[in-house]
XYZ file of C-alpha atoms in Angstrom:
694
model
C -43.506 -65.014 29.833
C -43.162 -64.983 26.055
C -39.827 -63.560 24.964
C -38.752 -62.358 21.486
C -36.494 -65.330 20.730
C -36.086 -64.674 17.006
C -35.111 -61.047 17.556
C -32.736 -62.016 20.336
C -30.969 -64.669 18.278
C -30.648 -62.612 15.111
C -29.300 -59.526 16.835
C -26.922 -61.510 19.004
C -25.132 -63.078 16.059
C -25.134 -59.849 14.059
C -23.838 -57.500 16.714
C -21.227 -59.913 18.030
C -19.791 -60.161 14.519
C -19.978 -56.372 14.086
C -18.120 -55.786 17.333
C -15.445 -58.420 16.814
C -12.015 -57.049 17.648
C -13.285 -53.561 18.471
C -12.595 -51.728 21.698
C -15.741 -49.621 21.678
C -16.260 -46.725 24.089
C -18.940 -46.473 26.755
C -21.476 -43.660 26.842
C -19.733 -40.406 26.034
C -18.410 -38.776 29.142
C -18.479 -41.775 31.443
C -18.149 -45.489 31.984
C -20.840 -48.079 32.410
C -21.070 -49.832 35.756
C -23.753 -52.320 34.744
C -23.465 -56.083 34.746
C -24.852 -58.798 32.487
C -28.442 -59.827 33.019
C -29.607 -63.388 33.441
C -32.939 -65.083 33.804
C -34.276 -68.143 35.472
C -37.487 -69.882 36.305
C -39.513 -67.870 33.789
C -39.268 -64.635 35.800
C -37.542 -61.368 35.044
C -34.039 -61.055 36.420
C -33.428 -57.900 38.456
C -29.776 -57.032 38.177
C -27.665 -55.009 40.587
C -26.757 -52.059 38.397
C -24.220 -50.599 40.783
C -26.610 -48.031 42.199
C -27.323 -49.859 45.420
C -30.761 -51.078 44.387
C -31.460 -54.382 46.057
C -32.529 -57.371 44.006
C -36.151 -58.327 44.500
C -36.711 -56.272 47.648
C -37.974 -52.734 47.980
C -39.839 -50.309 50.175
C -43.610 -50.559 50.347
C -43.807 -46.845 51.169
C -44.403 -45.741 47.607
C -46.604 -42.729 48.061
C -44.554 -39.660 47.163
C -41.996 -37.930 44.973
C -38.283 -38.629 45.071
C -35.415 -36.229 44.576
C -33.737 -36.888 41.212
C -30.569 -38.106 42.928
C -32.609 -40.665 44.868
C -34.219 -42.266 41.827
C -33.145 -45.841 41.232
C -34.037 -48.235 38.461
C -33.385 -51.957 38.414
C -31.597 -53.156 35.289
C -33.954 -55.628 33.656
C -33.284 -58.216 31.037
C -36.924 -58.224 30.046
C -39.784 -56.146 31.451
C -42.858 -58.019 32.793
C -44.995 -54.898 32.400
C -45.741 -56.233 28.906
C -45.465 -60.010 29.281
C -46.630 -60.659 25.721
C -43.536 -58.842 24.394
C -41.153 -58.021 27.173
C -38.845 -55.699 25.211
C -41.713 -53.224 25.608
C -42.481 -50.675 26.882
C -39.686 -48.764 25.179
C -37.783 -46.573 25.756
C -37.498 -47.251 29.452
C -35.068 -46.380 32.215
C -34.906 -50.045 33.229
C -32.545 -50.361 30.252
C -30.005 -47.899 31.683
C -27.238 -48.020 34.267
C -25.343 -45.348 36.232
C -22.498 -43.816 34.236
C -19.873 -41.639 35.906
C -19.429 -38.330 34.130
C -22.310 -38.754 31.682
C -24.412 -35.605 31.504
C -27.583 -37.532 32.288
C -25.819 -39.665 34.885
C -26.875 -42.806 33.018
C -25.912 -44.817 29.968
C -28.081 -47.101 27.904
C -27.599 -50.827 28.311
C -30.085 -52.615 26.140
C -30.796 -56.051 27.555
C -28.859 -59.093 26.505
C -31.990 -61.031 25.625
C -33.523 -58.938 22.863
C -30.418 -57.289 21.512
C -26.931 -58.694 21.880
C -24.832 -61.318 23.572
C -22.179 -58.727 24.472
C -23.727 -55.625 26.074
C -20.333 -53.929 26.447
C -19.703 -53.983 22.689
C -23.040 -52.887 21.313
C -23.299 -49.426 19.750
C -26.209 -48.425 21.975
C -24.056 -48.309 25.103
C -22.515 -45.094 23.771
C -25.780 -43.260 24.467
C -26.485 -41.436 27.734
C -30.230 -41.600 27.174
C -32.881 -42.433 24.629
C -33.893 -40.796 21.385
C -35.510 -37.340 21.598
C -37.686 -38.653 18.771
C -38.725 -41.175 21.405
C -40.888 -43.389 19.226
C -42.556 -44.327 22.504
C -43.937 -47.812 22.000
C -45.728 -50.573 23.803
C -48.087 -53.456 23.088
C -51.614 -53.606 24.458
C -53.205 -56.856 23.227
C -56.657 -56.287 21.812
C -56.382 -52.493 21.807
C -58.384 -50.397 19.385
C -57.714 -46.815 18.341
C -60.872 -45.584 20.058
C -60.195 -42.216 21.668
C -56.543 -41.996 20.656
C -55.380 -38.492 19.683
C -54.621 -38.647 15.961
C -52.103 -36.686 13.939
C -54.970 -34.480 12.774
C -56.083 -33.699 16.349
C -52.918 -33.161 18.374
C -54.725 -30.839 20.790
C -56.669 -33.872 22.000
C -53.456 -35.271 23.499
C -53.421 -32.350 25.946
C -57.043 -32.802 27.003
C -57.870 -34.200 30.436
C -59.373 -37.355 28.973
C -56.628 -38.340 26.536
C -55.957 -42.098 26.793
C -52.250 -41.463 26.242
C -50.369 -39.004 28.434
C -46.753 -37.841 28.217
C -45.418 -35.480 30.876
C -42.154 -33.799 31.759
C -41.344 -35.447 35.074
C -39.813 -32.301 36.554
C -42.423 -29.720 35.569
C -45.499 -31.906 35.119
C -46.130 -30.244 31.754
C -48.098 -32.354 29.321
C -46.297 -32.981 26.036
C -48.290 -32.781 22.796
C -48.277 -35.936 20.731
C -50.343 -38.208 18.557
C -50.933 -41.907 19.114
C -51.597 -44.711 16.676
C -51.675 -48.448 16.290
C -49.205 -49.955 13.841
C -51.021 -50.408 10.547
C -47.823 -51.083 8.643
C -48.616 -54.723 9.426
C -51.713 -56.657 8.410
C -51.471 -58.759 11.570
C -54.185 -57.180 13.706
C -53.164 -59.308 16.699
C -49.620 -57.872 16.858
C -50.032 -54.140 16.354
C -47.718 -52.008 18.474
C -49.034 -48.795 20.021
C -46.962 -45.731 19.119
C -46.954 -42.425 21.002
C -45.233 -39.816 18.829
C -44.272 -36.404 20.281
C -45.365 -33.506 18.073
C -41.960 -31.885 18.540
C -38.591 -33.402 19.418
C -38.253 -33.784 23.161
C -35.714 -31.561 24.929
C -32.442 -33.308 25.741
C -31.313 -34.839 29.028
C -34.732 -34.820 30.662
C -36.940 -37.410 32.315
C -40.396 -38.155 30.936
C -43.291 -40.235 32.232
C -45.707 -42.086 29.953
C -49.207 -43.107 31.024
C -51.957 -45.086 29.317
C -55.525 -45.332 30.541
C -58.954 -45.908 29.040
C -57.921 -48.116 26.119
C -60.711 -50.452 25.058
C -61.064 -53.565 22.946
C -63.336 -54.065 19.959
C -66.280 -54.668 22.288
C -65.701 -51.442 24.196
C -64.382 -53.156 27.338
C -61.415 -51.645 29.174
C -58.183 -53.547 28.658
C -56.771 -55.075 31.845
C -53.374 -54.116 33.200
C -50.684 -56.777 33.190
C -50.183 -58.643 36.492
C -46.893 -56.839 37.147
C -48.296 -53.377 36.555
C -51.472 -54.153 38.489
C -49.333 -55.196 41.463
C -47.461 -51.877 41.330
C -50.627 -49.850 40.907
C -52.748 -51.678 43.488
C -50.164 -52.299 46.250
C -50.499 -56.057 45.815
C -47.813 -58.715 46.007
C -46.438 -60.654 43.063
C -43.717 -62.765 44.665
C -42.848 -64.596 41.447
C -41.815 -61.283 39.861
C -38.969 -59.626 41.837
C -38.890 -56.544 39.609
C -42.191 -55.437 41.143
C -40.773 -55.020 44.643
C -37.589 -53.505 43.204
C -39.693 -50.717 41.671
C -42.115 -49.921 44.502
C -40.417 -46.682 45.511
C -39.797 -45.632 41.914
C -43.449 -46.132 41.058
C -44.476 -44.150 44.095
C -42.704 -41.249 42.426
C -44.261 -41.996 39.027
C -47.798 -42.279 40.419
C -47.378 -39.108 42.465
C -46.190 -37.057 39.492
C -48.961 -38.395 37.287
C -51.483 -37.569 39.991
C -50.183 -34.012 40.155
C -50.758 -33.843 36.388
C -54.362 -34.978 36.807
C -53.909 -38.647 35.929
C -55.539 -40.897 38.523
C -53.523 -43.887 39.636
C -56.505 -46.234 39.697
C -57.281 -45.504 36.026
C -53.864 -46.513 34.752
C -53.364 -49.495 32.476
C -49.623 -48.888 32.106
C -47.035 -46.261 33.061
C -43.258 -45.984 32.916
C -40.437 -43.451 32.549
C -37.356 -42.762 30.441
C -34.629 -40.148 29.930
C -33.661 -38.477 26.668
C -30.032 -38.350 25.592
C -28.023 -35.161 25.997
C -27.213 -32.978 22.995
C -23.520 -33.338 23.732
C -23.845 -37.103 23.442
C -25.982 -37.004 20.307
C -24.068 -34.368 18.323
C -20.618 -34.650 19.873
C -19.015 -37.039 17.412
C -19.895 -35.086 14.278
C -19.065 -31.702 15.799
C -15.697 -33.094 16.912
C -14.967 -34.455 13.431
C -15.905 -31.124 11.846
C -13.831 -29.050 14.256
C -10.785 -31.270 13.864
C -10.980 -31.364 10.062
C -11.430 -27.596 9.686
C -8.726 -26.828 12.234
C -6.365 -28.779 10.007
C -7.350 -26.564 7.051
C -7.238 -23.255 8.881
C -9.553 -20.332 8.266
C -9.474 -20.194 4.474
C -7.558 -23.096 2.935
C -9.163 -25.637 0.634
C -8.688 -29.358 1.070
C -6.286 -30.762 -1.542
C -8.114 -31.580 -4.787
C -7.725 -32.661 -8.382
C -9.969 -31.990 -11.379
C -10.063 -35.205 -13.382
C -12.681 -34.395 -16.040
C -13.237 -31.067 -17.811
C -16.157 -31.572 -20.190
C -16.780 -28.582 -22.459
C -19.188 -30.412 -24.774
C -21.859 -31.235 -22.159
C -24.952 -29.090 -22.859
C -22.503 -26.625 -24.342
C -25.152 -24.128 -25.409
C -25.872 -23.320 -21.764
C -22.819 -24.578 -19.880
C -19.118 -23.848 -19.942
C -17.999 -26.902 -18.007
C -19.075 -30.112 -16.405
C -16.350 -31.052 -13.936
C -15.512 -34.224 -12.072
C -12.763 -34.585 -9.521
C -11.826 -35.613 -6.021
C -10.778 -33.859 -2.845
C -9.015 -35.210 0.189
C -10.778 -35.566 3.533
C -9.699 -37.093 6.830
C -11.018 -40.642 7.200
C -12.601 -41.435 10.555
C -13.612 -44.964 9.516
C -11.493 -48.068 9.672
C -12.108 -48.601 5.934
C -13.752 -46.723 3.086
C -15.384 -49.843 1.628
C -19.202 -49.496 1.424
C -21.235 -50.826 4.373
C -18.252 -52.064 6.357
C -16.525 -48.966 7.712
C -16.825 -48.349 11.443
C -15.848 -45.171 13.247
C -12.517 -45.390 15.025
C -12.774 -44.074 18.594
C -10.050 -42.736 20.842
C -9.751 -43.213 24.616
C -12.095 -40.255 25.180
C -14.777 -41.875 23.036
C -14.387 -39.348 20.230
C -13.772 -40.372 16.596
C -10.130 -40.440 15.538
C -8.865 -39.888 11.988
C -7.183 -43.009 10.666
C -5.934 -41.667 7.344
C -7.443 -39.837 4.377
C -10.027 -40.589 1.719
C -10.485 -39.252 -1.811
C -14.008 -37.870 -2.138
C -15.546 -37.560 -5.630
C -17.284 -34.305 -6.541
C -19.316 -33.044 -9.501
C -19.820 -29.443 -10.642
C -21.660 -27.689 -13.489
C -20.776 -24.117 -14.532
C -23.350 -22.140 -16.570
C -22.426 -19.678 -19.291
C -24.268 -16.972 -17.362
C -21.259 -16.926 -15.024
C -19.237 -15.238 -17.786
C -21.478 -12.177 -17.453
C -21.679 -12.142 -13.652
C -19.871 -14.417 -11.184
C -22.282 -17.161 -10.129
C -23.354 -18.073 -6.621
C -22.443 -21.504 -5.264
C -25.339 -23.913 -4.777
C -24.546 -27.193 -3.036
C -27.013 -29.970 -3.789
C -27.992 -32.580 -1.219
C -29.052 -35.654 -3.174
C -32.045 -37.953 -2.771
C -32.434 -41.379 -1.201
C -29.456 -43.598 -2.040
C -28.528 -41.122 -4.755
C -25.338 -39.389 -5.829
C -23.778 -35.988 -6.139
C -23.875 -36.536 -9.898
C -27.636 -35.907 -9.789
C -26.823 -32.229 -10.356
C -26.721 -33.135 -14.058
C -30.510 -33.595 -14.077
C -32.826 -31.165 -15.829
C -34.013 -29.417 -12.665
C -30.530 -28.349 -11.623
C -29.533 -27.441 -15.159
C -32.499 -25.067 -15.203
C -31.718 -23.679 -11.740
C -28.126 -23.044 -12.818
C -28.957 -21.260 -16.064
C -32.103 -19.389 -15.003
C -30.723 -18.066 -11.707
C -26.951 -18.128 -12.331
C -25.702 -20.786 -9.928
C -22.629 -22.976 -10.079
C -24.124 -26.214 -8.790
C -22.037 -28.948 -7.189
C -22.534 -32.081 -5.152
C -20.859 -34.998 -3.402
C -22.174 -38.352 -2.202
C -23.556 -38.571 1.334
C -21.966 -41.943 1.968
C -23.886 -44.283 4.199
C -27.049 -43.306 2.313
C -25.606 -42.985 -1.202
C -25.905 -44.981 -4.402
C -22.859 -47.063 -3.528
C -24.611 -48.205 -0.350
C -27.744 -49.509 -2.078
C -26.702 -53.113 -2.687
C -24.922 -53.486 0.676
C -28.059 -52.212 2.442
C -30.254 -54.700 0.600
C -27.828 -57.536 1.335
C -27.575 -56.562 4.997
C -31.331 -56.418 5.516
C -31.830 -59.702 3.652
C -29.170 -61.504 5.664
C -29.449 -60.023 9.133
C -32.413 -57.684 9.374
C -32.316 -53.931 9.774
C -30.026 -53.916 12.785
C -27.125 -54.520 10.426
C -27.738 -50.980 9.243
C -26.070 -49.733 12.417
C -22.812 -49.743 10.455
C -24.289 -47.222 8.030
C -24.826 -44.596 10.711
C -21.060 -44.599 11.193
C -20.610 -44.066 7.458
C -23.210 -41.295 7.546
C -20.950 -39.398 9.974
C -18.170 -39.598 7.402
C -20.626 -38.591 4.675
C -21.726 -35.536 6.661
C -18.107 -34.446 6.999
C -17.653 -34.743 3.226
C -20.629 -32.439 2.694
C -19.239 -29.836 5.088
C -15.789 -29.924 3.500
C -17.209 -29.757 -0.028
C -18.328 -26.166 0.426
C -14.848 -25.201 1.616
C -13.457 -26.897 -1.489
C -15.844 -24.916 -3.701
C -15.269 -21.392 -2.400
C -11.659 -21.612 -1.222
C -10.327 -24.025 -3.831
C -12.281 -24.299 -7.062
C -13.334 -20.639 -7.117
C -9.620 -19.748 -7.169
C -8.635 -22.403 -9.708
C -7.227 -20.929 -12.950
C -9.917 -22.777 -14.905
C -12.703 -21.012 -12.991
C -11.164 -17.644 -12.134
C -13.782 -14.899 -12.168
C -16.705 -17.293 -12.701
C -17.666 -17.892 -9.039
C -18.646 -15.444 -6.314
C -17.137 -17.155 -3.238
C -19.216 -15.050 -0.839
C -22.554 -16.361 -2.118
C -22.875 -19.955 -0.970
C -26.047 -21.879 -0.286
C -27.419 -25.367 0.403
C -30.317 -26.908 -1.527
C -31.254 -30.399 -0.360
C -34.106 -32.397 -1.846
C -35.810 -35.447 -0.291
C -32.999 -37.210 1.574
C -30.978 -34.053 0.978
C -33.777 -32.083 2.610
C -33.872 -34.500 5.530
C -30.130 -34.791 6.110
C -29.845 -31.145 5.145
C -31.159 -30.459 8.634
C -27.911 -31.931 9.954
C -25.879 -29.936 7.441
C -27.585 -26.634 8.280
C -27.067 -27.187 12.009
C -23.352 -27.939 11.609
C -22.076 -25.890 8.662
C -19.757 -22.996 9.395
C -19.587 -22.027 5.703
C -23.249 -21.478 4.759
C -25.798 -19.074 6.250
C -28.957 -20.008 4.343
C -30.305 -23.213 2.897
C -33.397 -24.826 1.425
C -34.759 -28.116 2.736
C -37.189 -29.450 0.144
C -39.680 -32.300 0.771
C -38.128 -32.845 4.172
C -39.010 -34.495 7.454
C -38.013 -36.086 10.728
C -37.619 -38.520 12.437
C -36.948 -41.604 10.347
C -39.000 -43.673 12.786
C -42.107 -41.745 11.746
C -41.196 -41.379 8.071
C -40.366 -44.947 7.090
C -43.718 -46.705 7.384
C -45.400 -43.738 5.681
C -43.109 -43.846 2.636
C -43.560 -45.840 -0.560
C -39.768 -45.819 -0.886
C -39.412 -48.296 1.952
C -41.978 -50.908 0.941
C -39.256 -53.190 -0.462
C -37.170 -52.548 2.652
C -40.027 -53.718 4.868
C -40.581 -56.788 2.705
C -36.988 -57.789 3.401
C -37.350 -56.990 7.086
C -40.412 -59.178 7.415
C -38.430 -62.117 6.084
C -35.947 -61.648 8.918
C -38.598 -60.703 11.507
C -42.023 -62.274 10.893
C -43.319 -60.807 14.169
C -44.401 -57.176 13.547
C -43.389 -56.291 17.105
C -39.824 -57.301 16.286
C -39.879 -54.939 13.306
C -41.115 -52.100 15.508
C -38.442 -52.792 18.133
C -35.629 -52.851 15.579
C -36.700 -49.479 14.159
C -36.929 -48.032 17.670
C -33.402 -49.079 18.501
C -32.098 -47.876 15.142
C -33.553 -44.423 15.783
C -31.115 -44.030 18.667
C -28.235 -44.459 16.209
C -29.834 -42.380 13.466
C -30.246 -39.452 15.864
C -26.498 -38.822 15.655
C -26.764 -38.190 11.896
C -30.396 -37.272 11.166
C -32.193 -33.982 11.862
C -34.010 -35.193 14.977
C -30.680 -34.796 16.763
C -29.908 -31.371 15.265
C -32.929 -29.421 14.017
C -33.474 -27.542 17.286
C -29.944 -26.118 16.952
C -30.241 -24.780 13.369
C -31.558 -21.328 14.295
C -31.611 -20.826 18.056
C -28.886 -21.923 20.457
C -26.500 -23.112 17.737
C -23.988 -25.851 18.384
C -20.534 -24.947 19.763
C -18.352 -22.979 17.342
C -21.290 -22.717 14.945
C -23.211 -19.671 13.668
C -26.986 -19.430 13.524
C -28.625 -20.278 10.207
C -31.788 -19.615 8.214
C -33.744 -22.305 6.380
C -36.631 -22.368 3.952
C -38.554 -25.621 4.324
C -40.798 -26.556 1.393
C -43.250 -29.460 1.530
C -45.693 -31.111 -0.880
C -49.055 -31.996 0.659
C -49.819 -35.631 -0.132
C -46.161 -36.569 -0.696
C -45.942 -40.345 -1.206
C -42.291 -40.547 -0.155
C -41.831 -38.085 2.728
C -44.961 -37.380 4.748
C -45.617 -33.767 5.654
C -46.035 -34.940 9.265
C -42.242 -35.106 9.280
C -41.937 -31.587 7.889
C -44.269 -30.298 10.603
C -42.197 -32.010 13.289
C -38.956 -30.520 11.951
C -40.461 -27.054 11.668
C -41.799 -27.141 15.228
C -38.486 -28.501 16.506
C -36.491 -25.799 14.717
C -38.842 -23.024 15.820
C -39.788 -22.182 12.236
C -43.111 -20.418 11.504
C -45.626 -21.506 8.872
C -45.635 -19.145 5.898
C -49.184 -18.680 4.625
C -49.609 -20.244 1.182
C -53.405 -20.044 1.314
C -53.950 -23.718 2.136
C -54.340 -24.823 5.760
C -53.215 -24.273 9.308
C -50.566 -26.477 10.914
C -50.749 -27.359 14.588
C -48.136 -25.677 16.744
C -46.754 -23.351 14.065
C -47.469 -19.603 14.130
C -48.704 -18.305 10.786
C -46.828 -15.526 8.978
C -47.854 -13.957 5.682
C -47.107 -11.316 3.047
C -43.305 -11.165 3.112
C -41.312 -12.637 5.960
C -37.661 -12.191 6.848
C -36.098 -15.376 8.146
C -36.842 -19.071 8.253
C -40.223 -20.553 7.356
C -42.088 -23.684 6.282
C -44.130 -23.369 3.072
C -46.564 -26.010 1.852
C -47.731 -26.557 -1.725
C -50.914 -28.427 -2.655
C -51.369 -30.772 -5.610
C -55.006 -31.744 -5.176
C -54.465 -35.002 -3.295
C -56.832 -36.259 -0.580
C -55.886 -36.013 3.105
C -53.066 -38.271 4.248
C -54.063 -41.637 5.737
C -55.035 -41.536 9.395
C -52.718 -44.490 10.041
C -49.023 -45.113 9.434
C -49.313 -46.170 5.821
C -48.099 -44.230 2.767
C -50.241 -41.888 0.757
C -50.823 -43.657 -2.549
C -53.585 -41.678 -4.246
C -53.121 -39.765 -7.483
C -49.694 -38.820 -8.837
C -46.886 -38.475 -6.317
C -46.093 -34.748 -5.914
C -42.703 -35.482 -4.316
C -40.709 -34.511 -7.416
C -43.130 -31.938 -8.777
C -42.652 -29.165 -6.244
C -39.068 -28.476 -7.320
C -40.229 -27.954 -10.917
C -42.835 -25.293 -10.161
C -41.675 -21.837 -11.347
C -43.352 -20.316 -8.285
C -41.340 -22.544 -5.944
C -38.089 -21.895 -7.809
C -38.604 -18.140 -7.659
C -39.313 -18.387 -3.940
C -36.196 -20.482 -3.351
C -33.882 -18.168 -5.282
C -35.293 -15.055 -3.604
C -34.890 -16.566 -0.143
C -31.340 -17.775 -0.699
C -30.113 -14.406 -1.919
C -32.092 -12.157 0.437
C -33.285 -14.190 3.429
C -36.835 -13.078 2.647
C -39.764 -15.447 2.051
C -42.182 -14.195 -0.610
C -45.322 -15.829 -2.000
C -45.042 -16.065 -5.801
C -48.255 -18.093 -6.240
C -51.226 -16.606 -8.107
C -53.547 -14.949 -5.623
C -51.287 -16.125 -2.815
C -52.706 -19.674 -3.038
C -50.082 -22.332 -3.796
C -52.472 -24.966 -5.124
C -51.807 -26.866 -8.346
C -54.474 -29.596 -8.511
C -53.825 -30.420 -12.155
C -50.342 -31.595 -11.180
C -51.829 -34.303 -8.936
C -53.863 -35.845 -11.757
C -56.365 -37.381 -9.331
C -59.126 -39.598 -10.673
C -62.492 -39.223 -8.873
C -62.234 -42.587 -7.110
C -58.799 -41.763 -5.757
C -59.983 -38.907 -3.592
C -61.180 -41.119 -0.738
C -58.768 -44.073 -0.497
C -59.256 -46.193 2.616
C -55.805 -47.642 3.249
C -56.268 -48.007 7.010
C -58.695 -50.909 6.853
């Protein structure tokens, strides 16, 4: 069995150093009862996970369903179902253990071999299940994309003959998805197979994945691995004890697939996994928010200072450009970039360890002298800064529509993190970025507190008295601010409506389709020459990102809001052909949030009901810039001029944004109701049919 030695070694040294001296908590709500895995003799070790599953022995009566409480999974170090890369398939319940008190009853314990030398100290053990973004992945040597349901034909994934099948284990319902081989690598021999749900999966549920009918370049069916064939065909494989340990489990899996119309004898691979609970995914940030705002009370501002009052900056149109700091509780063990880790208490929740001074920026237009201005909080772009409010777009928004615009850094993904991120990826690979998800929690708290500062503090400051309407307060996030704005809009208690511009989720889908991350992947490939290692690292990172990216929160923005949180309304705006944030991510977020598609005269979007004319409430609106269709594979759009930054500058889009924020109504301001601006894309004739997937 070939094992991912390079990945194992790199992650072991990294995560041991990251965990040094920390007493990290187990999965929220419970304690892990798993033990270390070990291997020998070239076979997969089957570890007693505390559930009573015997090692290497199991029932041969594998013909029917099991009650959920009777399900048992062996804890594997490495799964022989994919002997060519035994960290796959992923996610999988064979990388979990029973966990007392966890909502799912399990906690994740990624195997020692591919991930870390100290399973009890790794950040993944905090999770009670796998990412609802799933990023379901395996490796089928020699596979072609023949018959796979593409992102432009999601309905095909629900058809009887779909080669990839994803079902809810309890209901048998088929889950819509698209499937693709990994074209982010040029190594055709090591392309992972991705199965991407069209909408975030519901939390704390069990899912079954099935693959059948995949063929090679000659049209021949791919064979199942020896381990899976033994499970499927009732044959012995004495050298692989995990087969016998899973006989009864696979009886349940095969039965449920059969009930869903998937014949056992056709299967090339099948497995199951659980998604994490919402409480586990969102609990840390909600706890930090509740604790910080309880300290402030219902209407008090955090302590602040104004350090710069600039009356000369664009003085024709602006009264002031302000810089200052406010005080926030610090839940990290340090505020130094790329090194701060969340401090956890005995209950697993983050604990404040002091305070931190948070810089802020604000611009006040002269129009506020005539009528108090609304507050518009800006969520900045990738590795950007709150100071980006000084750019021309926000100056024009402020003066044309009478907004006081302000911003703070979203630390963890801010300008100050740029060099540490590059150094981390160069030295250790992307897994070192796990530290940044802790910082992103702190950054999210800063964003939430900044609005309280603005309406309860700065609006009452003698310098600004009478210039700000504290009851009009809105969020406007662009690019990364549109992405992470999904977290903000699900957790804010201060803002009712917000705009998420050029947005998307999850990161696992966005990254390989973004030109922004080409340098990032170049660094990753130096650390991980095997493309399957790169895929595995991004899969595991998604589990940490979920706690601070919209995949973990978007379904709670409008319906079923988080505890102690009101419902919100969001306008999502997307640029077709975006080079930096694919509209596939916007579609996923809209479906996950339950947002309809507002008709802009362009195209239909799978799974989104179409609304038109004027619409009260949340909506996704697309704008066209004349670019060709997005690549069929997971590579970035590169044709023509990138429309990513052009949407925000369209007068029609600005009018729509302002009208929505102030009224909650979505109106089409485009000529003839068609939001198409092909001249903005500046496409040359030869650019209209780029073939980037060959």
